[in-house]
Coordinates of C-alpha atoms in Angstrom, one line a residue:
X1 CA 55.9 -2.5 132.6
X2 CA 54.5 -1.4 136.4
X3 CA 55.9 -3.4 139.1
X4 CA 55.0 -3.6 142.9
X5 CA 58.4 -4.3 144.9
X6 CA 58.1 -5.3 148.6
X7 CA 60.1 -7.6 150.6
X8 CA 60.6 -9.2 154.3
X9 CA 56.9 -9.4 155.5
X10 CA 58.3 -11.7 158.3
X11 CA 54.2 -13.5 158.6
X12 CA 54.2 -15.0 161.9
X13 CA 56.4 -12.3 163.8
X14 CA 55.4 -10.8 166.8
X15 CA 56.2 -7.2 168.3
X16 CA 57.3 -7.4 171.9
X17 CA 54.8 -10.2 172.4
X18 CA 52.1 -8.5 170.1
X19 CA 50.6 -10.6 167.9
X20 CA 51.2 -9.7 164.5
X21 CA 49.2 -11.6 162.5
X22 CA 46.0 -9.2 162.1
X23 CA 48.4 -6.3 161.1
X24 CA 50.2 -9.2 158.4
X25 CA 46.6 -9.7 156.9
X26 CA 46.0 -6.1 156.9
X27 CA 49.2 -4.9 154.9
X28 CA 47.9 -8.5 152.3
X29 CA 44.7 -6.5 151.7
X30 CA 46.7 -3.2 151.2
X31 CA 49.0 -5.0 148.8
X32 CA 46.2 -6.7 146.9
X33 CA 44.2 -3.3 146.6
X34 CA 47.3 -1.4 145.4
X35 CA 47.8 -4.0 142.6
X36 CA 44.3 -3.5 141.4
X37 CA 43.9 0.1 141.6
X38 CA 47.2 1.0 140.3
X39 CA 47.3 -1.5 137.5
X40 CA 50.8 -3.4 138.4
X41 CA 51.9 -5.5 136.1
X42 CA 53.8 -7.5 138.3
X43 CA 54.3 -7.8 141.8
X44 CA 58.1 -8.8 143.3
X45 CA 58.6 -10.2 146.9
X46 CA 62.2 -10.1 147.7
X47 CA 62.5 -12.7 150.6
X48 CA 62.2 -13.2 154.1
X49 CA 58.1 -14.0 153.2
X50 CA 58.0 -16.0 156.8
X51 CA 59.8 -15.3 160.0
X52 CA 61.0 -18.6 160.5
X53 CA 61.8 -21.7 158.8
X54 CA 59.0 -23.4 160.5
X55 CA 56.2 -21.1 160.6
X56 CA 52.9 -21.2 162.7
X57 CA 50.2 -22.5 160.9
X58 CA 48.1 -19.3 161.3
X59 CA 51.2 -17.6 159.0
X60 CA 51.0 -20.2 156.3
X61 CA 47.3 -19.8 156.1
X62 CA 47.9 -16.2 155.7
X63 CA 50.6 -16.8 152.8
X64 CA 47.9 -19.2 151.0
X65 CA 45.3 -16.6 151.4
X66 CA 47.5 -13.9 149.6
X67 CA 48.4 -16.3 146.9
X68 CA 45.1 -17.1 146.1
X69 CA 44.3 -13.5 145.9
X70 CA 47.1 -12.4 143.8
X71 CA 46.8 -15.4 141.5
X72 CA 42.9 -14.3 141.1
X73 CA 44.0 -10.7 139.8
X74 CA 46.1 -12.5 137.2
X75 CA 48.6 -10.5 137.8
X76 CA 52.0 -12.2 138.0
X77 CA 53.8 -12.6 140.9
X78 CA 58.0 -13.1 141.6
X79 CA 59.3 -14.2 145.2
X80 CA 62.1 -15.4 146.4
X81 CA 63.4 -17.2 149.8
X82 CA 65.2 -15.2 152.3
X83 CA 67.4 -15.9 155.1
X84 CA 64.3 -16.3 157.7
X85 CA 62.8 -18.6 155.3
X86 CA 63.3 -22.3 154.7
X87 CA 63.9 -22.0 150.6
X88 CA 63.1 -26.0 151.0
X89 CA 59.6 -25.5 152.4
X90 CA 58.8 -22.5 150.5
X91 CA 59.5 -24.3 147.4
X92 CA 57.6 -27.1 147.8
X93 CA 54.9 -27.0 145.0
X94 CA 56.6 -24.3 143.0
X95 CA 56.1 -26.0 139.9
X96 CA 52.3 -26.4 140.4
X97 CA 51.6 -23.0 141.2
X98 CA 53.9 -21.5 138.4
X99 CA 50.6 -22.5 136.2
X100 CA 48.8 -20.0 138.2
X101 CA 51.6 -17.4 138.1
X102 CA 53.1 -17.4 141.4
X103 CA 56.6 -18.0 140.5
X104 CA 58.8 -19.3 143.5
X105 CA 62.5 -19.3 142.8
X106 CA 64.1 -20.3 145.9
X107 CA 66.9 -23.2 144.1
X108 CA 70.7 -21.7 144.0
X109 CA 71.3 -23.4 140.8
X110 CA 68.0 -21.9 138.7
X111 CA 69.5 -18.0 139.6
X112 CA 70.0 -17.7 135.5
X113 CA 66.7 -19.1 134.4
X114 CA 64.4 -15.8 134.3
X115 CA 60.6 -15.9 134.6
X116 CA 59.9 -13.8 131.2
X117 CA 56.9 -11.7 131.4
X118 CA 55.8 -9.6 128.5
X119 CA 54.4 -6.1 127.6
X120 CA 53.5 -4.0 124.6
X121 CA 57.6 -2.9 124.7
X122 CA 58.8 -6.8 124.4
X123 CA 60.2 -9.3 127.3
X124 CA 60.9 -8.6 130.6
X125 CA 63.4 -11.2 132.2
X126 CA 63.0 -11.8 136.0
X127 CA 65.7 -13.2 137.8
X128 CA 65.3 -14.6 141.4
X129 CA 68.6 -15.0 143.7
X130 CA 67.5 -16.4 146.6
X131 CA 69.2 -15.8 149.7
X132 CA 72.9 -17.3 149.0
X133 CA 74.3 -18.7 152.3
X134 CA 77.9 -18.8 151.2
X135 CA 78.9 -22.0 153.1
X136 CA 76.2 -23.6 151.5
X137 CA 76.9 -22.7 148.0
X138 CA 80.0 -22.1 147.1
X139 CA 80.5 -25.6 145.3
X140 CA 77.5 -24.6 143.1
X141 CA 79.1 -21.7 142.5
X142 CA 82.7 -22.9 142.2
X143 CA 84.0 -19.9 144.2
X144 CA 86.9 -20.6 146.3
X145 CA 85.7 -17.5 148.6
X146 CA 83.2 -18.1 151.2
X147 CA 82.0 -14.6 151.2
X148 CA 78.6 -12.9 150.2
X149 CA 80.5 -10.6 147.5
X150 CA 82.0 -13.8 145.7
X151 CA 78.9 -15.9 145.3
X152 CA 76.4 -13.4 144.3
X153 CA 79.0 -12.2 142.1
X154 CA 79.1 -15.5 140.6
X155 CA 75.3 -15.8 140.6
X156 CA 74.8 -12.6 138.8
X157 CA 77.7 -13.8 136.4
X158 CA 74.9 -16.5 135.3
X159 CA 72.3 -13.9 135.3
X160 CA 74.6 -11.8 132.9
X161 CA 75.3 -15.0 130.4
X162 CA 71.8 -15.7 130.5
X163 CA 70.4 -12.5 129.8
X164 CA 73.4 -11.7 126.8
X165 CA 71.6 -14.7 124.9
X166 CA 68.1 -12.8 124.6
X167 CA 66.2 -10.7 121.9
X168 CA 68.0 -7.2 122.1
X169 CA 66.0 -4.9 124.1
X170 CA 64.9 -7.4 126.7
X171 CA 64.7 -5.8 129.9
X172 CA 65.5 -7.4 133.0
X173 CA 64.8 -7.3 137.0
X174 CA 66.8 -9.2 139.8
X175 CA 65.2 -10.1 142.8
X176 CA 67.8 -10.4 145.6
X177 CA 68.3 -10.9 149.5
X178 CA 71.3 -9.3 150.8
X179 CA 73.1 -6.6 152.2
X180 CA 74.2 -4.1 150.1
X181 CA 76.9 -1.6 151.0
X182 CA 75.2 2.1 151.6
X183 CA 72.3 0.2 153.0
X184 CA 71.3 1.3 156.6
X185 CA 70.5 -1.7 159.2
X186 CA 68.0 -2.2 161.9
X187 CA 67.9 -4.3 164.8
X188 CA 65.1 -6.8 163.6
X189 CA 67.3 -8.2 161.0
X190 CA 69.0 -11.2 161.3
X191 CA 73.1 -10.8 160.9
X192 CA 74.3 -12.4 157.9
X193 CA 78.0 -11.4 158.7
X194 CA 80.4 -14.1 157.0
X195 CA 84.1 -13.9 157.3
X196 CA 83.5 -10.4 159.4
X197 CA 82.4 -9.0 156.4
X198 CA 77.8 -8.1 155.8
X199 CA 77.7 -6.3 152.5
X200 CA 78.5 -6.5 149.4
X201 CA 78.9 -3.9 146.9
X202 CA 75.9 -2.0 144.7
X203 CA 78.0 -2.9 141.7
X204 CA 77.8 -6.6 142.0
X205 CA 73.7 -5.5 140.3
X206 CA 75.8 -4.0 137.1
X207 CA 74.4 -4.9 133.6
X208 CA 70.5 -5.2 135.0
X209 CA 67.7 -2.6 134.8
X210 CA 66.3 -2.9 137.8
X211 CA 67.4 -5.0 141.5
X212 CA 64.4 -5.5 143.9
X213 CA 66.5 -5.8 147.5
X214 CA 65.1 -7.4 150.5
X215 CA 66.8 -7.8 153.9
X216 CA 67.1 -4.4 155.2
X217 CA 64.1 -3.5 156.6
X218 CA 64.3 0.3 156.1
X219 CA 62.5 1.4 152.4
X220 CA 66.0 2.9 150.7
X221 CA 67.6 3.9 147.5
X222 CA 71.0 2.5 146.9
X223 CA 71.5 3.7 143.5
X224 CA 68.3 4.8 141.2
X225 CA 68.1 1.0 140.1
X226 CA 69.3 -0.6 143.1
X227 CA 66.6 0.0 145.8
X228 CA 65.4 -2.0 149.0
X229 CA 61.2 -2.1 149.6
X230 CA 61.7 -2.7 153.0
X231 CA 59.4 -4.8 155.7
X232 CA 56.0 -3.4 155.3
X233 CA 55.5 -3.4 159.1
X234 CA 57.7 -2.3 162.3
X235 CA 59.6 -5.3 163.7
X236 CA 61.7 -3.4 166.4
X237 CA 61.7 0.0 167.5
X238 CA 64.7 0.9 165.9
X239 CA 62.3 1.2 162.8
X240 CA 60.4 4.0 164.8
X241 CA 61.2 6.7 162.4
X242 CA 60.9 4.8 159.3
X243 CA 58.0 5.2 156.6
X244 CA 57.0 2.1 155.4
X245 CA 56.2 1.6 151.9
X246 CA 56.7 -0.3 148.8
X247 CA 58.1 0.6 145.5
X248 CA 56.2 1.0 142.5
X249 CA 58.2 1.0 139.7
X250 CA 57.7 1.8 136.3
X251 CA 60.2 0.2 133.9
X252 CA 60.4 2.1 130.6
X253 CA 60.5 0.6 127.2
X254 CA 64.2 1.3 127.1
X255 CA 64.8 0.4 130.5
X256 CA 64.5 3.0 132.3
X257 CA 63.3 3.5 136.0
X258 CA 60.7 5.3 137.5
X259 CA 60.0 4.9 141.1
X260 CA 57.2 6.0 143.4
X261 CA 56.5 4.9 147.3
X262 CA 53.0 3.9 148.3
X263 CA 53.2 3.8 151.8
X264 CA 51.8 0.8 153.8
X265 CA 49.0 1.2 156.9
X266 CA 50.5 1.7 160.1
X267 CA 48.5 -0.5 162.9
X268 CA 49.9 1.7 165.5
X269 CA 52.8 4.2 165.8
X270 CA 56.0 3.7 167.4
X271 CA 57.5 5.7 170.1
X272 CA 61.1 6.0 171.9
X273 CA 60.8 8.4 174.9
X274 CA 63.6 9.0 177.1
X275 CA 63.8 10.7 180.6
X276 CA 63.7 10.3 184.4
X277 CA 60.0 8.6 185.4
X278 CA 59.0 11.6 186.5
X279 CA 59.8 13.9 183.5
X280 CA 58.3 11.1 181.3
X281 CA 54.7 11.5 183.6
X282 CA 54.4 15.1 183.3
X283 CA 55.9 16.6 180.3
X284 CA 53.1 17.8 178.0
X285 CA 55.2 17.6 174.7
X286 CA 54.5 13.8 175.0
X287 CA 51.0 13.7 174.9
X288 CA 51.0 12.7 171.2
X289 CA 52.6 9.4 171.8
X290 CA 50.0 8.4 174.3
X291 CA 48.5 5.7 171.6
X292 CA 51.6 4.9 170.7
X293 CA 53.6 1.6 171.3
X294 CA 55.8 2.9 173.5
X295 CA 59.8 2.2 174.3
X296 CA 61.0 4.1 177.4
X297 CA 64.3 4.5 178.8
X298 CA 64.6 5.7 182.2
X299 CA 67.4 7.6 183.0
X300 CA 66.6 7.9 187.0
X301 CA 69.9 7.3 189.0
X302 CA 68.2 4.7 191.3
X303 CA 65.3 2.6 189.9
X304 CA 62.1 4.1 190.5
X305 CA 59.8 1.8 192.0
X306 CA 56.7 -0.2 189.9
X307 CA 58.3 1.8 186.7
X308 CA 55.9 -0.2 184.3
X309 CA 52.7 0.5 186.2
X310 CA 52.9 4.0 186.5
X311 CA 54.2 4.3 182.9
X312 CA 51.3 2.2 181.6
X313 CA 48.5 4.7 183.6
X314 CA 50.2 7.7 180.7
X315 CA 51.4 5.4 178.3
X316 CA 48.8 2.3 178.2
X317 CA 50.6 0.3 174.8
X318 CA 54.0 0.4 176.7
X319 CA 56.2 -2.6 175.5
X320 CA 59.7 -2.0 176.2
X321 CA 61.3 -0.4 179.5
X322 CA 65.0 0.2 179.4
X323 CA 67.3 1.9 182.6
X324 CA 69.7 3.8 181.1
X325 CA 71.2 5.7 184.5
X326 CA 73.4 8.8 183.4
X327 CA 76.5 8.0 183.9
X328 CA 79.9 9.0 183.0
X329 CA 81.2 6.7 180.4
X330 CA 83.9 5.4 182.8
X331 CA 81.6 5.0 185.6
X332 CA 82.4 1.5 186.7
X333 CA 78.3 0.7 187.1
X334 CA 77.9 1.3 183.1
X335 CA 76.0 -2.0 182.1
X336 CA 77.5 -4.6 180.3
X337 CA 74.8 -4.5 177.6
X338 CA 75.7 -0.7 177.2
X339 CA 79.8 -1.6 176.3
X340 CA 78.4 -4.2 174.2
X341 CA 75.9 -2.3 172.4
X342 CA 76.2 -1.7 168.5
X343 CA 79.2 -4.0 168.6
X344 CA 79.6 -7.5 166.6
X345 CA 80.1 -11.1 168.1
X346 CA 83.5 -11.0 166.6
X347 CA 84.4 -7.6 167.8
X348 CA 83.1 -9.0 171.3
X349 CA 85.2 -11.9 171.3
X350 CA 88.4 -10.2 170.2
X351 CA 87.8 -7.3 173.0
X352 CA 87.4 -10.7 175.3
X353 CA 90.6 -12.1 174.7
X354 CA 92.1 -8.6 175.1
X355 CA 90.8 -8.1 178.7
X356 CA 91.8 -11.3 179.8
X357 CA 95.0 -11.7 178.1
X358 CA 96.0 -8.0 178.0
X359 CA 96.9 -7.7 174.9
X360 CA 94.8 -7.9 171.3
X361 CA 94.6 -11.1 169.1
X362 CA 97.5 -11.0 166.1
X363 CA 96.3 -11.8 162.8
X364 CA 96.3 -15.4 162.9
X365 CA 94.5 -15.7 166.2
X366 CA 91.4 -13.1 164.5
X367 CA 91.9 -15.3 161.9
X368 CA 90.6 -18.0 163.9
X369 CA 88.1 -16.4 166.0
X370 CA 86.3 -15.4 162.5
X371 CA 86.3 -19.2 161.1
X372 CA 84.9 -20.5 164.4
X373 CA 82.0 -17.7 164.1
X374 CA 81.6 -18.8 160.4
X375 CA 81.6 -22.6 161.0
X376 CA 78.6 -22.2 163.6
X377 CA 76.4 -20.1 161.4
X378 CA 77.5 -22.6 158.7
X379 CA 76.7 -25.6 160.7
X380 CA 73.2 -24.2 162.2
X381 CA 72.1 -22.9 158.3
X382 CA 73.0 -26.7 157.7
X383 CA 70.5 -28.0 160.4
X384 CA 67.5 -25.5 159.6
X385 CA 67.7 -26.9 156.0
X386 CA 67.7 -30.5 157.1
X387 CA 64.8 -29.8 159.3

């Protein structure tokens, strides 16, 4: 069976105020063409269909168009909700459109109920694990821990239990939306850290033939059977080095996996340039970036006059301007943002306590901080679901 694995469409999202709907529509067209020309048997979409819980109408219309075009091909599609989606909204009408071969899986309680597709070698069971917010689903799965590993592990126990009841030789595919250990994150992904931990081990997916992952925006291989497709479009300059693609997966009669990357259309390349303003304007080596979307980091000791206007004369698609004067790390003028770069909210809170009090928080105080952040996350998730 040939599968096309994609995820993280983020329909409705902009890129530094640039409307991406046209590029997203171009990707949908490319997806449909790939399904037809490469004789795909099933499409899997591993979450974050939309960029937010209440997407703009244009994004909903594009999603509707995608569903109609996939249904017209007669190729089954299995998709799950991600942490950016409203599972309840995305799942509206799921029972009805299921009849058209579009299988939406947004209910945590249904993780052990597969979509069964067949080829000449027998059944393939597709299990959809929507994004599982630990604070909201721990009662459903009866776990004491409130972390991702506990709830995903319990969900996979249901998958394996159901798979054990299937006919011998039944192959299996799991769709999941999670941060798996070994994956490389980007700046454009929403933090899902719970209890100070964001990642779950790849071993949680043991026992299935292929795990089609979503959430991380870079296409990557965790193991031969556990892969991220990544987002089809770049949504931050941290993705400037990404090769945007989908996975074409051939699932053999014995459950073996053969994978091929299928490139996605690039609406405009990304470039990150760094140096003094005069240097960037004069460097002939940057000619290749003149039609790219540009993030420029200026290292001038003193902020130059009209930097954006001057950059735009050479790089008309400059979208982001960062000032990073080259100073020693202990220079008091090193920016607050620079000192915080790459640090989690909990690390920043611990450092603040240390700065104010002169001593780092002890284990009990660290636990209080961690619980406070987790409570805020859970409360935000509850409010979003209730909207």
